[in-house]
Structure formats: C-alpha cells, structure tokens
Amino acid sequence: MNEHEDTPESGPTGGNCRWCFGSGAVQYTYAYVPGADPFGSNAETVARMGACKHCRGTGIYDSALDPTLEHLRRDPS
C-alpha cells in the first residue's frame, strides 16, 4: 500500500454539505423595518455570511450531527 493512498479511516465519513456546498458558510439575509408596523415603510436589508446550520460550519454533512433534525429524533412516547 502506498503511504499517500486514502484509506476509509483517513477522511471524514460524510459527503459535502448540500446546503453550503462544502464551504461551511452560507449567506443569511436580514430585514429591518423601523417602527411598530412592519409593512408601514421600506425595509432595510443586510446580507451576512455565517456558519451553515446543517453541517455546523465544517462543510461535511453528517445526518447524525445535524441540529435541524433533533425534532425528528425525539421518542414519541
């Protein structure tokens, strides 16, 4: 075996995250409307980069670690 060959133990077990495409970061867009009426005036929008919530910023998706699936894992009893 070549010392540069990849073995199953050498790399991560999951594939690239399909939400961030393996980068670990996604764009989040926020809107702010001043005042109590959200439809009373124009909204100001801001786009920011943040860690992907599905892979927790690693870029490698593993469904066992996905925090957005916690409600599906709970025991119904």
PDB file of N, CA and C in Angstrom:
ATOM      1  N   MET A   1       0.841  -1.184   0.000  1.00  0.00           N
ATOM      2  CA  MET A   1       0.000   0.000   0.000  1.00  0.00           C
ATOM      3  C   MET A   1       0.877   1.236   0.000  1.00  0.00           C
ATOM      4  N   ASN A   2       0.526   2.189  -0.786  1.00  0.00           N
ATOM      5  CA  ASN A   2       1.251   3.451  -0.887  1.00  0.00           C
ATOM      6  C   ASN A   2       0.940   4.310   0.331  1.00  0.00           C
ATOM      7  N   GLU A   3       1.916   5.020   0.841  1.00  0.00           N
ATOM      8  CA  GLU A   3       1.675   5.856   2.026  1.00  0.00           C
ATOM      9  C   GLU A   3       0.776   7.051   1.734  1.00  0.00           C
ATOM     10  N   HIS A   4       0.586   7.391   0.457  1.00  0.00           N
ATOM     11  CA  HIS A   4      -0.265   8.525   0.095  1.00  0.00           C
ATOM     12  C   HIS A   4      -1.675   8.109  -0.285  1.00  0.00           C
ATOM     13  N   GLU A   5      -1.961   6.827  -0.245  1.00  0.00           N
ATOM     14  CA  GLU A   5      -3.304   6.366  -0.576  1.00  0.00           C
ATOM     15  C   GLU A   5      -4.276   6.747   0.526  1.00  0.00           C
ATOM     16  N   ASP A   6      -5.481   7.074   0.114  1.00  0.00           N
ATOM     17  CA  ASP A   6      -6.525   7.384   1.095  1.00  0.00           C
ATOM     18  C   ASP A   6      -7.150   6.095   1.584  1.00  0.00           C
ATOM     19  N   THR A   7      -7.276   5.983   2.856  1.00  0.00           N
ATOM     20  CA  THR A   7      -7.966   4.853   3.458  1.00  0.00           C
ATOM     21  C   THR A   7      -9.284   5.348   4.016  1.00  0.00           C
ATOM     22  N   PRO A   8     -10.258   4.477   4.218  1.00  0.00           N
ATOM     23  CA  PRO A   8     -11.533   4.924   4.769  1.00  0.00           C
ATOM     24  C   PRO A   8     -11.396   5.603   6.130  1.00  0.00           C
ATOM     25  N   GLU A   9     -10.376   5.250   6.887  1.00  0.00           N
ATOM     26  CA  GLU A   9     -10.204   5.844   8.210  1.00  0.00           C
ATOM     27  C   GLU A   9      -9.575   7.234   8.145  1.00  0.00           C
ATOM     28  N   SER A  10      -8.964   7.586   7.006  1.00  0.00           N
ATOM     29  CA  SER A  10      -8.205   8.834   6.939  1.00  0.00           C
ATOM     30  C   SER A  10      -9.067  10.064   6.723  1.00  0.00           C
ATOM     31  N   GLY A  11     -10.259   9.909   6.170  1.00  0.00           N
ATOM     32  CA  GLY A  11     -11.071  11.084   5.853  1.00  0.00           C
ATOM     33  C   GLY A  11     -12.382  11.094   6.600  1.00  0.00           C
ATOM     34  N   PRO A  12     -13.129  12.166   6.442  1.00  0.00           N
ATOM     35  CA  PRO A  12     -14.445  12.239   7.067  1.00  0.00           C
ATOM     36  C   PRO A  12     -15.406  11.236   6.442  1.00  0.00           C
ATOM     37  N   THR A  13     -16.386  10.811   7.209  1.00  0.00           N
ATOM     38  CA  THR A  13     -17.296   9.777   6.747  1.00  0.00           C
ATOM     39  C   THR A  13     -18.422  10.333   5.891  1.00  0.00           C
ATOM     40  N   GLY A  14     -18.811  11.580   6.059  1.00  0.00           N
ATOM     41  CA  GLY A  14     -19.910  12.155   5.301  1.00  0.00           C
ATOM     42  C   GLY A  14     -19.445  12.790   4.014  1.00  0.00           C
ATOM     43  N   GLY A  15     -20.408  13.213   3.196  1.00  0.00           N
ATOM     44  CA  GLY A  15     -20.090  13.901   1.958  1.00  0.00           C
ATOM     45  C   GLY A  15     -20.172  15.408   2.160  1.00  0.00           C
ATOM     46  N   ASN A  16     -19.918  16.140   1.099  1.00  0.00           N
ATOM     47  CA  ASN A  16     -20.035  17.591   1.177  1.00  0.00           C
ATOM     48  C   ASN A  16     -21.462  17.986   1.535  1.00  0.00           C
ATOM     49  N   CYS A  17     -21.581  19.019   2.315  1.00  0.00           N
ATOM     50  CA  CYS A  17     -22.897  19.527   2.713  1.00  0.00           C
ATOM     51  C   CYS A  17     -23.584  20.113   1.495  1.00  0.00           C
ATOM     52  N   ARG A  18     -24.835  19.738   1.260  1.00  0.00           N
ATOM     53  CA  ARG A  18     -25.521  20.221   0.073  1.00  0.00           C
ATOM     54  C   ARG A  18     -26.116  21.613   0.257  1.00  0.00           C
ATOM     55  N   TRP A  19     -26.124  22.129   1.461  1.00  0.00           N
ATOM     56  CA  TRP A  19     -26.634  23.479   1.700  1.00  0.00           C
ATOM     57  C   TRP A  19     -25.547  24.535   1.525  1.00  0.00           C
ATOM     58  N   CYS A  20     -24.329  24.208   1.902  1.00  0.00           N
ATOM     59  CA  CYS A  20     -23.222  25.172   1.759  1.00  0.00           C
ATOM     60  C   CYS A  20     -22.211  24.725   0.711  1.00  0.00           C
ATOM     61  N   PHE A  21     -22.450  23.579   0.070  1.00  0.00           N
ATOM     62  CA  PHE A  21     -21.580  23.039  -0.976  1.00  0.00           C
ATOM     63  C   PHE A  21     -20.154  22.809  -0.488  1.00  0.00           C
ATOM     64  N   GLY A  22     -20.001  22.452   0.774  1.00  0.00           N
ATOM     65  CA  GLY A  22     -18.703  22.118   1.331  1.00  0.00           C
ATOM     66  C   GLY A  22     -17.899  23.294   1.844  1.00  0.00           C
ATOM     67  N   SER A  23     -18.427  24.511   1.738  1.00  0.00           N
ATOM     68  CA  SER A  23     -17.661  25.677   2.193  1.00  0.00           C
ATOM     69  C   SER A  23     -17.791  25.912   3.695  1.00  0.00           C
ATOM     70  N   GLY A  24     -18.884  25.456   4.294  1.00  0.00           N
ATOM     71  CA  GLY A  24     -19.103  25.659   5.725  1.00  0.00           C
ATOM     72  C   GLY A  24     -19.768  26.973   6.051  1.00  0.00           C
ATOM     73  N   ALA A  25     -20.000  27.816   5.047  1.00  0.00           N
ATOM     74  CA  ALA A  25     -20.616  29.124   5.279  1.00  0.00           C
ATOM     75  C   ALA A  25     -21.766  29.336   4.302  1.00  0.00           C
ATOM     76  N   VAL A  26     -22.809  29.993   4.772  1.00  0.00           N
ATOM     77  CA  VAL A  26     -23.952  30.351   3.937  1.00  0.00           C
ATOM     78  C   VAL A  26     -24.304  31.807   4.173  1.00  0.00           C
ATOM     79  N   GLN A  27     -25.036  32.368   3.247  1.00  0.00           N
ATOM     80  CA  GLN A  27     -25.450  33.765   3.376  1.00  0.00           C
ATOM     81  C   GLN A  27     -26.809  33.830   4.062  1.00  0.00           C
ATOM     82  N   TYR A  28     -26.896  34.674   5.070  1.00  0.00           N
ATOM     83  CA  TYR A  28     -28.154  34.935   5.762  1.00  0.00           C
ATOM     84  C   TYR A  28     -28.563  36.373   5.454  1.00  0.00           C
ATOM     85  N   THR A  29     -29.826  36.583   5.132  1.00  0.00           N
ATOM     86  CA  THR A  29     -30.327  37.904   4.804  1.00  0.00           C
ATOM     87  C   THR A  29     -31.326  38.327   5.873  1.00  0.00           C
ATOM     88  N   TYR A  30     -31.141  39.521   6.397  1.00  0.00           N
ATOM     89  CA  TYR A  30     -31.997  40.058   7.443  1.00  0.00           C
ATOM     90  C   TYR A  30     -32.645  41.341   6.947  1.00  0.00           C
ATOM     91  N   ALA A  31     -33.878  41.581   7.368  1.00  0.00           N
ATOM     92  CA  ALA A  31     -34.586  42.810   7.017  1.00  0.00           C
ATOM     93  C   ALA A  31     -34.965  43.536   8.300  1.00  0.00           C
ATOM     94  N   TYR A  32     -34.854  44.854   8.272  1.00  0.00           N
ATOM     95  CA  TYR A  32     -35.221  45.681   9.424  1.00  0.00           C
ATOM     96  C   TYR A  32     -36.163  46.771   8.952  1.00  0.00           C
ATOM     97  N   VAL A  33     -37.291  46.897   9.642  1.00  0.00           N
ATOM     98  CA  VAL A  33     -38.238  47.968   9.371  1.00  0.00           C
ATOM     99  C   VAL A  33     -38.396  48.758  10.661  1.00  0.00           C
ATOM    100  N   PRO A  34     -38.058  50.045  10.666  1.00  0.00           N
ATOM    101  CA  PRO A  34     -38.216  50.840  11.886  1.00  0.00           C
ATOM    102  C   PRO A  34     -39.690  51.062  12.218  1.00  0.00           C
ATOM    103  N   GLY A  35     -39.993  51.084  13.496  1.00  0.00           N
ATOM    104  CA  GLY A  35     -41.361  51.337  13.938  1.00  0.00           C
ATOM    105  C   GLY A  35     -42.108  50.071  14.277  1.00  0.00           C
ATOM    106  N   ALA A  36     -43.346  50.252  14.713  1.00  0.00           N
ATOM    107  CA  ALA A  36     -44.162  49.118  15.161  1.00  0.00           C
ATOM    108  C   ALA A  36     -44.850  48.392  14.010  1.00  0.00           C
ATOM    109  N   ASP A  37     -45.087  49.065  12.890  1.00  0.00           N
ATOM    110  CA  ASP A  37     -45.778  48.464  11.755  1.00  0.00           C
ATOM    111  C   ASP A  37     -44.745  47.916  10.764  1.00  0.00           C
ATOM    112  N   PRO A  38     -44.647  46.586  10.612  1.00  0.00           N
ATOM    113  CA  PRO A  38     -43.627  46.039   9.718  1.00  0.00           C
ATOM    114  C   PRO A  38     -43.884  46.326   8.240  1.00  0.00           C
ATOM    115  N   PHE A  39     -45.112  46.716   7.888  1.00  0.00           N
ATOM    116  CA  PHE A  39     -45.430  46.994   6.492  1.00  0.00           C
ATOM    117  C   PHE A  39     -45.624  48.484   6.241  1.00  0.00           C
ATOM    118  N   GLY A  40     -45.294  49.317   7.231  1.00  0.00           N
ATOM    119  CA  GLY A  40     -45.533  50.752   7.129  1.00  0.00           C
ATOM    120  C   GLY A  40     -44.505  51.520   6.324  1.00  0.00           C
ATOM    121  N   SER A  41     -43.308  50.970   6.155  1.00  0.00           N
ATOM    122  CA  SER A  41     -42.275  51.678   5.405  1.00  0.00           C
ATOM    123  C   SER A  41     -41.348  50.665   4.732  1.00  0.00           C
ATOM    124  N   ASN A  42     -40.366  51.175   4.047  1.00  0.00           N
ATOM    125  CA  ASN A  42     -39.422  50.298   3.344  1.00  0.00           C
ATOM    126  C   ASN A  42     -38.522  49.572   4.331  1.00  0.00           C
ATOM    127  N   ALA A  43     -38.148  48.387   3.956  1.00  0.00           N
ATOM    128  CA  ALA A  43     -37.255  47.584   4.789  1.00  0.00           C
ATOM    129  C   ALA A  43     -35.809  47.810   4.364  1.00  0.00           C
ATOM    130  N   GLU A  44     -34.934  47.810   5.340  1.00  0.00           N
ATOM    131  CA  GLU A  44     -33.503  47.853   5.068  1.00  0.00           C
ATOM    132  C   GLU A  44     -32.997  46.426   5.193  1.00  0.00           C
ATOM    133  N   THR A  45     -32.278  45.937   4.193  1.00  0.00           N
ATOM    134  CA  THR A  45     -31.799  44.568   4.221  1.00  0.00           C
ATOM    135  C   THR A  45     -30.286  44.529   4.359  1.00  0.00           C
ATOM    136  N   VAL A  46     -29.826  43.499   5.036  1.00  0.00           N
ATOM    137  CA  VAL A  46     -28.403  43.273   5.246  1.00  0.00           C
ATOM    138  C   VAL A  46     -28.137  41.798   4.987  1.00  0.00           C
ATOM    139  N   ALA A  47     -27.085  41.500   4.238  1.00  0.00           N
ATOM    140  CA  ALA A  47     -26.681  40.116   3.988  1.00  0.00           C
ATOM    141  C   ALA A  47     -25.372  39.861   4.730  1.00  0.00           C
ATOM    142  N   ARG A  48     -25.335  38.779   5.465  1.00  0.00           N
ATOM    143  CA  ARG A  48     -24.141  38.420   6.231  1.00  0.00           C
ATOM    144  C   ARG A  48     -23.825  36.948   6.000  1.00  0.00           C
ATOM    145  N   MET A  49     -22.551  36.618   6.078  1.00  0.00           N
ATOM    146  CA  MET A  49     -22.123  35.229   5.985  1.00  0.00           C
ATOM    147  C   MET A  49     -22.078  34.643   7.394  1.00  0.00           C
ATOM    148  N   GLY A  50     -22.480  33.404   7.509  1.00  0.00           N
ATOM    149  CA  GLY A  50     -22.455  32.725   8.800  1.00  0.00           C
ATOM    150  C   GLY A  50     -22.233  31.238   8.615  1.00  0.00           C
ATOM    151  N   ALA A  51     -22.004  30.549   9.715  1.00  0.00           N
ATOM    152  CA  ALA A  51     -21.772  29.108   9.669  1.00  0.00           C
ATOM    153  C   ALA A  51     -23.047  28.387   9.236  1.00  0.00           C
ATOM    154  N   CYS A  52     -22.884  27.388   8.422  1.00  0.00           N
ATOM    155  CA  CYS A  52     -24.012  26.585   7.958  1.00  0.00           C
ATOM    156  C   CYS A  52     -24.610  25.842   9.152  1.00  0.00           C
ATOM    157  N   LYS A  53     -25.926  25.901   9.291  1.00  0.00           N
ATOM    158  CA  LYS A  53     -26.556  25.260  10.441  1.00  0.00           C
ATOM    159  C   LYS A  53     -26.718  23.758  10.270  1.00  0.00           C
ATOM    160  N   HIS A  54     -26.575  23.243   9.056  1.00  0.00           N
ATOM    161  CA  HIS A  54     -26.749  21.812   8.835  1.00  0.00           C
ATOM    162  C   HIS A  54     -25.468  21.027   9.111  1.00  0.00           C
ATOM    163  N   CYS A  55     -24.316  21.595   8.747  1.00  0.00           N
ATOM    164  CA  CYS A  55     -23.044  20.894   8.982  1.00  0.00           C
ATOM    165  C   CYS A  55     -22.248  21.545  10.103  1.00  0.00           C
ATOM    166  N   ARG A  56     -22.800  22.563  10.734  1.00  0.00           N
ATOM    167  CA  ARG A  56     -22.156  23.301  11.832  1.00  0.00           C
ATOM    168  C   ARG A  56     -20.840  23.942  11.412  1.00  0.00           C
ATOM    169  N   GLY A  57     -20.772  24.367  10.140  1.00  0.00           N
ATOM    170  CA  GLY A  57     -19.611  25.083   9.649  1.00  0.00           C
ATOM    171  C   GLY A  57     -18.435  24.229   9.236  1.00  0.00           C
ATOM    172  N   THR A  58     -18.597  22.910   9.227  1.00  0.00           N
ATOM    173  CA  THR A  58     -17.480  22.045   8.860  1.00  0.00           C
ATOM    174  C   THR A  58     -17.399  21.803   7.356  1.00  0.00           C
ATOM    175  N   GLY A  59     -18.528  21.890   6.657  1.00  0.00           N
ATOM    176  CA  GLY A  59     -18.555  21.600   5.228  1.00  0.00           C
ATOM    177  C   GLY A  59     -18.815  20.144   4.917  1.00  0.00           C
ATOM    178  N   ILE A  60     -18.754  19.278   5.929  1.00  0.00           N
ATOM    179  CA  ILE A  60     -19.007  17.845   5.761  1.00  0.00           C
ATOM    180  C   ILE A  60     -20.319  17.516   6.455  1.00  0.00           C
ATOM    181  N   TYR A  61     -21.291  17.033   5.686  1.00  0.00           N
ATOM    182  CA  TYR A  61     -22.609  16.760   6.242  1.00  0.00           C
ATOM    183  C   TYR A  61     -22.660  15.363   6.847  1.00  0.00           C
ATOM    184  N   ASP A  62     -23.154  15.297   8.074  1.00  0.00           N
ATOM    185  CA  ASP A  62     -23.400  14.033   8.755  1.00  0.00           C
ATOM    186  C   ASP A  62     -24.770  14.150   9.404  1.00  0.00           C
ATOM    187  N   SER A  63     -25.723  13.366   8.948  1.00  0.00           N
ATOM    188  CA  SER A  63     -27.098  13.500   9.436  1.00  0.00           C
ATOM    189  C   SER A  63     -27.216  13.219  10.928  1.00  0.00           C
ATOM    190  N   ALA A  64     -26.305  12.449  11.492  1.00  0.00           N
ATOM    191  CA  ALA A  64     -26.345  12.179  12.930  1.00  0.00           C
ATOM    192  C   ALA A  64     -26.018  13.423  13.747  1.00  0.00           C
ATOM    193  N   LEU A  65     -25.315  14.375  13.167  1.00  0.00           N
ATOM    194  CA  LEU A  65     -24.937  15.600  13.876  1.00  0.00           C
ATOM    195  C   LEU A  65     -25.753  16.817  13.473  1.00  0.00           C
ATOM    196  N   ASP A  66     -26.692  16.671  12.539  1.00  0.00           N
ATOM    197  CA  ASP A  66     -27.477  17.801  12.045  1.00  0.00           C
ATOM    198  C   ASP A  66     -28.434  18.290  13.123  1.00  0.00           C
ATOM    199  N   PRO A  67     -28.242  19.518  13.647  1.00  0.00           N
ATOM    200  CA  PRO A  67     -29.112  20.005  14.718  1.00  0.00           C
ATOM    201  C   PRO A  67     -30.524  20.326  14.253  1.00  0.00           C
ATOM    202  N   THR A  68     -30.745  20.467  12.949  1.00  0.00           N
ATOM    203  CA  THR A  68     -32.091  20.768  12.465  1.00  0.00           C
ATOM    204  C   THR A  68     -32.985  19.539  12.446  1.00  0.00           C
ATOM    205  N   LEU A  69     -32.442  18.352  12.697  1.00  0.00           N
ATOM    206  CA  LEU A  69     -33.226  17.121  12.711  1.00  0.00           C
ATOM    207  C   LEU A  69     -33.581  16.648  14.117  1.00  0.00           C
ATOM    208  N   GLU A  70     -33.251  17.410  15.137  1.00  0.00           N
ATOM    209  CA  GLU A  70     -33.489  16.971  16.518  1.00  0.00           C
ATOM    210  C   GLU A  70     -34.960  16.673  16.795  1.00  0.00           C
ATOM    211  N   HIS A  71     -35.871  17.450  16.236  1.00  0.00           N
ATOM    212  CA  HIS A  71     -37.286  17.205  16.492  1.00  0.00           C
ATOM    213  C   HIS A  71     -37.748  15.874  15.899  1.00  0.00           C
ATOM    214  N   LEU A  72     -37.051  15.373  14.895  1.00  0.00           N
ATOM    215  CA  LEU A  72     -37.418  14.081  14.293  1.00  0.00           C
ATOM    216  C   LEU A  72     -36.840  12.898  15.059  1.00  0.00           C
ATOM    217  N   ARG A  73     -35.832  13.137  15.893  1.00  0.00           N
ATOM    218  CA  ARG A  73     -35.177  12.066  16.640  1.00  0.00           C
ATOM    219  C   ARG A  73     -35.822  11.786  17.988  1.00  0.00           C
ATOM    220  N   ARG A  74     -36.637  12.683  18.442  1.00  0.00           N
ATOM    221  CA  ARG A  74     -37.242  12.502  19.781  1.00  0.00           C
ATOM    222  C   ARG A  74     -38.165  11.305  19.800  1.00  0.00           C
ATOM    223  N   ASP A  75     -38.160  10.601  20.899  1.00  0.00           N
ATOM    224  CA  ASP A  75     -39.028   9.444  21.084  1.00  0.00           C
ATOM    225  C   ASP A  75     -40.450   9.927  21.304  1.00  0.00           C
ATOM    226  N   PRO A  76     -41.441   9.453  20.541  1.00  0.00           N
ATOM    227  CA  PRO A  76     -42.819   9.938  20.680  1.00  0.00           C
ATOM    228  C   PRO A  76     -43.494   9.505  21.974  1.00  0.00           C
ATOM    229  N   SER A  77     -42.931   8.589  22.723  1.00  0.00           N
ATOM    230  CA  SER A  77     -43.597   8.132  23.952  1.00  0.00           C
ATOM    231  C   SER A  77     -43.348   9.022  25.132  1.00  0.00           C
TER     232      SER A  77
END
